[in-house]
Amino acid sequence: MSRLTGVRSNSVRGREKESDALRALVDRAGAGAGGCLLLLGGPGAGKTALLDLAAAHAATGAPGEPGFLVLRTQGVAGETHLPYAGLHALLGPIADRLDTPAADTQVLAEALRTGADAGGLALPAALLRLLRAAGRPVLVCADDLQRLDAPSREAICFVARRVGTIPVAVLLACAEPGTAPDGLPPMPLAPLDERASRQVLDDLVPDGLPGDLRTALVRAARGNPLALAELAGALTDEHRKGTAPPPQTPPRGGRLWRAYADRLRGLPADTVDLVTLIAADPGIDVVTLTRAAEARSGLAALEAAEAAGVVVESPDGGFDLADPLLRHVAYAEASLARRRAAHCLLAELLGDVSGDASAEASGDDSGGERRRLRRAWHRAAALDGPAGELAEDLVRALAEMPKATTAAFPEPFRVLERAAELTGHGDTKAARLAAAAQHAWRAGQPQRARSLLARIDTLTAGAEVRGRAELLRGSLELRAGKTDSACDTLLAAAERLLRTDREQAVRALVRAGEASYLAGDNRRFLTIARRAETLRRPDDAHLTRMALEYLGGMAATFRGRHREATASLRRVSTGVMAPSSAGSPSALVWGGVANLLLGNGAAALTLTSRAVEVARAHGAVASMPQMLEILIQAQQWMGRYDAVAANAMDGLRLAQETGRAVSGAQHLAWLAFTAAVEGDEETCALRAARAVELAAAHGVSVAEALGTLALAHLDVAANRHADAVNRLRVVARTGDPLVVRVMATPLLVESTVRTGDVAQARDALVVLERWADSTRDPDRLALAARCHALLASPDEAGERFAQALELHRQGSCAFETARTRLLYGGMLRRSRRPGAAREHLHGALETFERYGARLWSAHARAELRAAGESVRPSGSRSEAGRLLTAQQFQIATLVAEGATNREVAARLFISPRTVEHHLRNIFARLGVRSRVELARLLP
């Protein structure tokens, strides 16, 4: 079992806003202005933890002063019927004050002794006067208010509504909707966000969890703090190793399970039947549910479940369980016979074609296929027929689903897993488990995929199934950062598959090549490419030909044979747009990489953007981080650094969610690079250090080189040229790939010119120039010309700079154009041509300010001052704009122009959710509360 620990803090994880509100309430009461808050949240939401926090804060007085008198009570199901049981517990610490002849205390004492009172206001008013006369501030905490006996609850709520002018704070917590008292200020507790959930898990398991397991627990807990604690406490060694699927529900018999089971107890039988139906088919449409309810007392039977907080009305007019975690409890708590009856009824209703009317009305073209899949699922769950027949129905129904359709229920991997469970034959069973694992991986659940693969090891399976399983296992190892073992596994998979599935065998070779590339092992990549070359056949399928061309073009590039590489890469670039491959995200990524190596950033951007769209449509979450890496490279080459930052943030989140350490390291490195461009030294250093650390731990030299390159860019921007040279030498020793070398060479040349050690720079420039000449990409040719200008004699430098600027004008990277203009302007100034220098320096400054590049802007201003011109201290942004990062400024500008979140997301190739996150930060930084205010601030 996992070792758990609690972490004490002055706030509750993910509840910082609520923690501050509670402390403020207590502080105001201490100053004589009391108040009340009603915490609302389901079981495990953290209400008790917040009450504990407030009690601890209240009990600690100022130095030399006593703290609050803290009085607490909690509703208990076994005492709900006992009048004044809650008040008895609340007043326990001051029971001695009730032994006086005063009328107020006698009213209270009599009620606590007999459980009865004279009625009216006498008792609640006496309680209010008792608290007012306590002699110091008082904090009243009542937890599980819905379980308190009615007289105690009414008395406490009476007090809560009347403490505004006395030093009494009242905190109430209620878990069930519909039972909260009126007239009290509510504080709903939303589910924890993903970041807070991860922090809670890190606190609970300080020795750490595998990234994909942590993500699985966060997903299963759905923002419930108690669920996180109970899921973490239920982990076994098998869970940690990935040989057992991650737990999907909190343990049966735990606090959370019992709390939800309590809600279900006492519901009428017809109500339980309908609740079981809803639990058995998440998202059941209202038409099907209404028809199911006809045999009972109609949908009116759900009123009792609504009153108990078990079901809620969904936006489409149907019904759903009040909490996703409650679904598992409701289903498991139903008897086996009741569950089977529910599945049989659902299968019968879904088999009635008249029920398709709801799908047709919604315009869902895949409605019929969805119903057939759900029907097959329910028949299989009920064992309504021979096992083999049920398994075949499941597989057939899933195959009929449109590829671009991602059914929320049942999930494809669960369908195939169930089909495998119903299959007796070893090879077929193994094949279905392997297919289930593939779908789980595509859905971003690598832990589940590994557990499914582990089950294949115990079965009799043929070479093809073993090969497919090894291909997936190697892919999982690759994305987890185990590049060496991944390469071995993928090569073994390729050899297994060659005799039965050439397309998959070649795909295994491509991934093995990717593993060696990421590890910086170019020799092994070339060996793999040579092996692939021997497999070419005239009758190869189109995708297989594209994969082999891709490997051949990459290998020629690594050998420095750029003209040879160009022919293969161009065939890939055009071939992936054929109808037979245009729908394949992998093929589109190959085309994107090919265009990057051909120097065609715009085409690379188009293809990788299309790959991302296709992957999203297919629900291929696991592929997204890698695709975003290539998209980012295209955007970086075109100088779209705001989009780089946004996509890298999105990619990092997805990589963490899906346990892809390799992609996580690369996205961190790109975030470090954009921070370097902005001149944010602290952020750049933190992100680069984490990227290098992750990369070194997993043998991913590409990410390590990118992280180091980001720091070198920052060094150049900060005039630390000797440091930059040392870093760039480290990059060269990591077996840097071409993309890193192209980015590094201009920095290396610029820095070595300043330090006087240009021999290495000249060698690097040969490589850059040879590649740039083969692509004829104006942006890369401009960089080569700029490098030549820096290395040239004063008489020749001007001509080289002019050539570089002419090439920049034909290209698309405004930032690198500004860098060239800055260097050229500096040379002109030193040549005593200040007028000509100022023209270029002004242009450079304007661009740097548009990018929010603080250090580079400072360089341009310094050069302008040296050229004899006074420079305004501020940039071209408004005062409000200068409070934002470059990325935030771009988003704020688009929103101020009237763009919706979805339109901004489309422009910047990020998700609407990411835009929402940035907007919250923008509003907070600028102190605005609406888009209208933002538009006024950023005209």
Short mmCIF file of C-alpha atoms in Angstrom, two decimals, residues 444-622:
data_model
loop_
_atom_site.label_atom_id
_atom_site.label_comp_id
_atom_site.label_asym_id
_atom_site.label_seq_id
_atom_site.Cartn_x
_atom_site.Cartn_y
_atom_site.Cartn_z
CA GLY A 444 -4.56 9.07 -23.27
CA GLN A 445 -4.68 6.21 -20.76
CA PRO A 446 -1.24 4.59 -20.98
CA GLN A 447 -1.56 2.96 -17.56
CA ARG A 448 -4.66 1.13 -18.73
CA ALA A 449 -2.94 0.19 -21.98
CA ARG A 450 0.01 -1.35 -20.13
CA SER A 451 -2.27 -3.40 -17.88
CA LEU A 452 -4.10 -4.76 -20.94
CA LEU A 453 -0.81 -5.68 -22.62
CA ALA A 454 0.30 -7.47 -19.45
CA ARG A 455 -2.70 -9.80 -19.79
CA ILE A 456 -1.54 -10.88 -23.25
CA ASP A 457 1.69 -12.28 -21.80
CA THR A 458 -0.25 -15.14 -20.18
CA LEU A 459 -2.04 -16.13 -23.41
CA THR A 460 -1.15 -18.21 -26.45
CA ALA A 461 -0.81 -15.76 -29.33
CA GLY A 462 0.63 -15.79 -32.84
CA ALA A 463 3.53 -13.74 -34.20
CA GLU A 464 1.31 -11.01 -35.63
CA VAL A 465 -0.54 -10.38 -32.37
CA ARG A 466 2.73 -10.51 -30.42
CA GLY A 467 4.25 -8.09 -32.90
CA ARG A 468 1.37 -5.62 -32.56
CA ALA A 469 1.57 -5.86 -28.80
CA GLU A 470 5.33 -5.22 -28.92
CA LEU A 471 4.80 -2.26 -31.26
CA LEU A 472 2.42 -0.70 -28.75
CA ARG A 473 4.63 -1.60 -25.78
CA GLY A 474 7.60 0.05 -27.51
CA SER A 475 5.50 3.13 -28.31
CA LEU A 476 4.50 3.38 -24.65
CA GLU A 477 8.15 3.10 -23.59
CA LEU A 478 9.11 5.75 -26.14
CA ARG A 479 6.51 8.26 -24.95
CA ALA A 480 7.44 7.56 -21.33
CA GLY A 481 11.04 8.54 -22.11
CA LYS A 482 12.66 5.08 -22.12
CA THR A 483 14.28 5.69 -25.48
CA ASP A 484 16.90 2.90 -25.40
CA SER A 485 14.55 0.09 -24.38
CA ALA A 486 11.85 1.51 -26.67
CA CYS A 487 14.16 1.27 -29.67
CA ASP A 488 15.00 -2.36 -28.86
CA THR A 489 11.34 -3.28 -28.37
CA LEU A 490 10.25 -1.55 -31.58
CA LEU A 491 12.96 -3.22 -33.65
CA ALA A 492 11.91 -6.60 -32.28
CA ALA A 493 8.29 -5.76 -33.13
CA ALA A 494 9.27 -4.86 -36.69
CA GLU A 495 10.98 -8.21 -37.24
CA ARG A 496 7.94 -10.06 -35.85
CA LEU A 497 5.53 -8.15 -38.09
CA LEU A 498 7.49 -8.29 -41.35
CA ARG A 499 6.03 -11.62 -42.39
CA THR A 500 2.39 -10.76 -41.62
CA ASP A 501 1.89 -6.95 -41.66
CA ARG A 502 4.50 -4.97 -43.58
CA GLU A 503 2.76 -1.63 -42.99
CA GLN A 504 2.91 -2.04 -39.21
CA ALA A 505 6.46 -3.38 -39.44
CA VAL A 506 7.60 -0.25 -41.26
CA ARG A 507 5.71 1.90 -38.75
CA ALA A 508 7.64 0.13 -35.98
CA LEU A 509 10.89 1.03 -37.77
CA VAL A 510 9.82 4.67 -38.03
CA ARG A 511 9.18 4.79 -34.29
CA ALA A 512 12.47 3.02 -33.56
CA GLY A 513 14.15 5.71 -35.67
CA GLU A 514 12.34 8.38 -33.65
CA ALA A 515 13.61 6.80 -30.42
CA SER A 516 17.22 6.89 -31.64
CA TYR A 517 16.77 10.47 -32.90
CA LEU A 518 15.43 11.65 -29.55
CA ALA A 519 18.33 9.94 -27.79
CA GLY A 520 20.78 11.70 -30.11
CA ASP A 521 22.02 8.36 -31.46
CA ASN A 522 22.37 9.23 -35.15
CA ARG A 523 24.41 6.11 -35.91
CA ARG A 524 21.60 3.86 -34.79
CA PHE A 525 19.13 5.92 -36.78
CA LEU A 526 21.20 5.37 -39.91
CA THR A 527 21.35 1.64 -39.21
CA ILE A 528 17.57 1.55 -38.91
CA ALA A 529 17.19 3.55 -42.13
CA ARG A 530 19.47 1.12 -43.98
CA ARG A 531 17.35 -1.79 -42.74
CA ALA A 532 14.22 0.00 -43.94
CA GLU A 533 15.77 0.60 -47.34
CA THR A 534 16.11 -3.15 -47.87
CA LEU A 535 12.37 -3.57 -47.41
CA ARG A 536 11.24 -1.44 -50.36
CA ARG A 537 8.92 -3.20 -52.82
CA PRO A 538 7.15 -1.88 -55.91
CA ASP A 539 3.76 -3.06 -54.64
CA ASP A 540 4.00 -1.35 -51.23
CA ALA A 541 0.89 0.45 -50.04
CA HIS A 542 0.97 4.23 -50.27
CA LEU A 543 1.45 4.83 -46.54
CA THR A 544 4.26 2.27 -46.42
CA ARG A 545 6.03 4.04 -49.31
CA MET A 546 5.66 7.38 -47.54
CA ALA A 547 7.14 5.95 -44.32
CA LEU A 548 10.14 4.52 -46.18
CA GLU A 549 10.69 7.78 -48.08
CA TYR A 550 10.50 9.65 -44.78
CA LEU A 551 13.17 7.47 -43.17
CA GLY A 552 15.37 7.74 -46.26
CA GLY A 553 15.09 11.53 -46.39
CA MET A 554 15.86 11.88 -42.69
CA ALA A 555 18.88 9.59 -43.00
CA ALA A 556 20.28 11.54 -45.94
CA THR A 557 19.83 14.75 -43.96
CA PHE A 558 21.75 13.32 -41.01
CA ARG A 559 24.57 12.33 -43.38
CA GLY A 560 24.69 15.88 -44.72
CA ARG A 561 23.56 14.74 -48.17
CA HIS A 562 20.99 17.48 -48.49
CA ARG A 563 20.37 17.29 -52.22
CA GLU A 564 19.73 13.55 -51.94
CA ALA A 565 17.46 14.20 -48.97
CA THR A 566 15.49 16.84 -50.85
CA ALA A 567 14.13 14.37 -53.41
CA SER A 568 12.80 11.96 -50.76
CA LEU A 569 11.44 14.70 -48.54
CA ARG A 570 9.59 16.36 -51.41
CA ARG A 571 7.95 13.06 -52.27
CA VAL A 572 6.80 12.81 -48.65
CA SER A 573 5.60 16.42 -48.65
CA THR A 574 3.36 15.89 -51.68
CA GLY A 575 2.50 12.23 -51.04
CA VAL A 576 0.93 12.76 -47.63
CA MET A 577 -1.75 14.93 -49.22
CA ALA A 578 -3.05 11.99 -51.27
CA PRO A 579 -6.54 10.83 -50.21
CA SER A 580 -5.12 7.55 -48.89
CA SER A 581 -2.95 9.34 -46.32
CA ALA A 582 -4.55 12.77 -45.79
CA GLY A 583 -6.62 11.35 -42.93
CA SER A 584 -3.63 9.84 -41.14
CA PRO A 585 -2.23 12.09 -38.39
CA SER A 586 1.10 10.20 -38.49
CA ALA A 587 1.50 10.73 -42.24
CA LEU A 588 0.64 14.41 -41.90
CA VAL A 589 3.31 14.73 -39.20
CA TRP A 590 5.85 13.08 -41.53
CA GLY A 591 4.90 15.68 -44.12
CA GLY A 592 5.31 18.45 -41.57
CA VAL A 593 8.79 17.26 -40.59
CA ALA A 594 9.73 16.85 -44.26
CA ASN A 595 8.72 20.44 -44.97
CA LEU A 596 10.69 21.70 -41.99
CA LEU A 597 13.80 19.99 -43.35
CA LEU A 598 12.99 21.45 -46.77
CA GLY A 599 12.84 24.90 -45.18
CA ASN A 600 9.14 25.35 -45.97
CA GLY A 601 7.74 26.55 -42.65
CA ALA A 602 4.33 27.57 -44.05
CA ALA A 603 3.66 24.12 -45.52
CA ALA A 604 4.90 22.48 -42.33
CA LEU A 605 2.49 24.64 -40.35
CA THR A 606 -0.42 23.71 -42.61
CA LEU A 607 0.24 19.96 -42.44
CA THR A 608 0.85 19.79 -38.71
CA SER A 609 -2.19 21.95 -38.00
CA ARG A 610 -4.22 19.48 -40.06
CA ALA A 611 -2.67 16.58 -38.12
CA VAL A 612 -3.73 18.18 -34.85
CA GLU A 613 -7.29 18.68 -36.16
CA VAL A 614 -7.56 15.05 -37.30
CA ALA A 615 -6.16 13.75 -34.01
CA ARG A 616 -8.64 15.84 -32.03
CA ALA A 617 -11.52 14.60 -34.18
CA HIS A 618 -10.45 10.98 -33.65
CA GLY A 619 -9.97 11.45 -29.91
CA ALA A 620 -6.29 10.53 -30.25
CA VAL A 621 -5.25 12.38 -27.10
CA ALA A 622 -2.01 10.42 -26.76
#
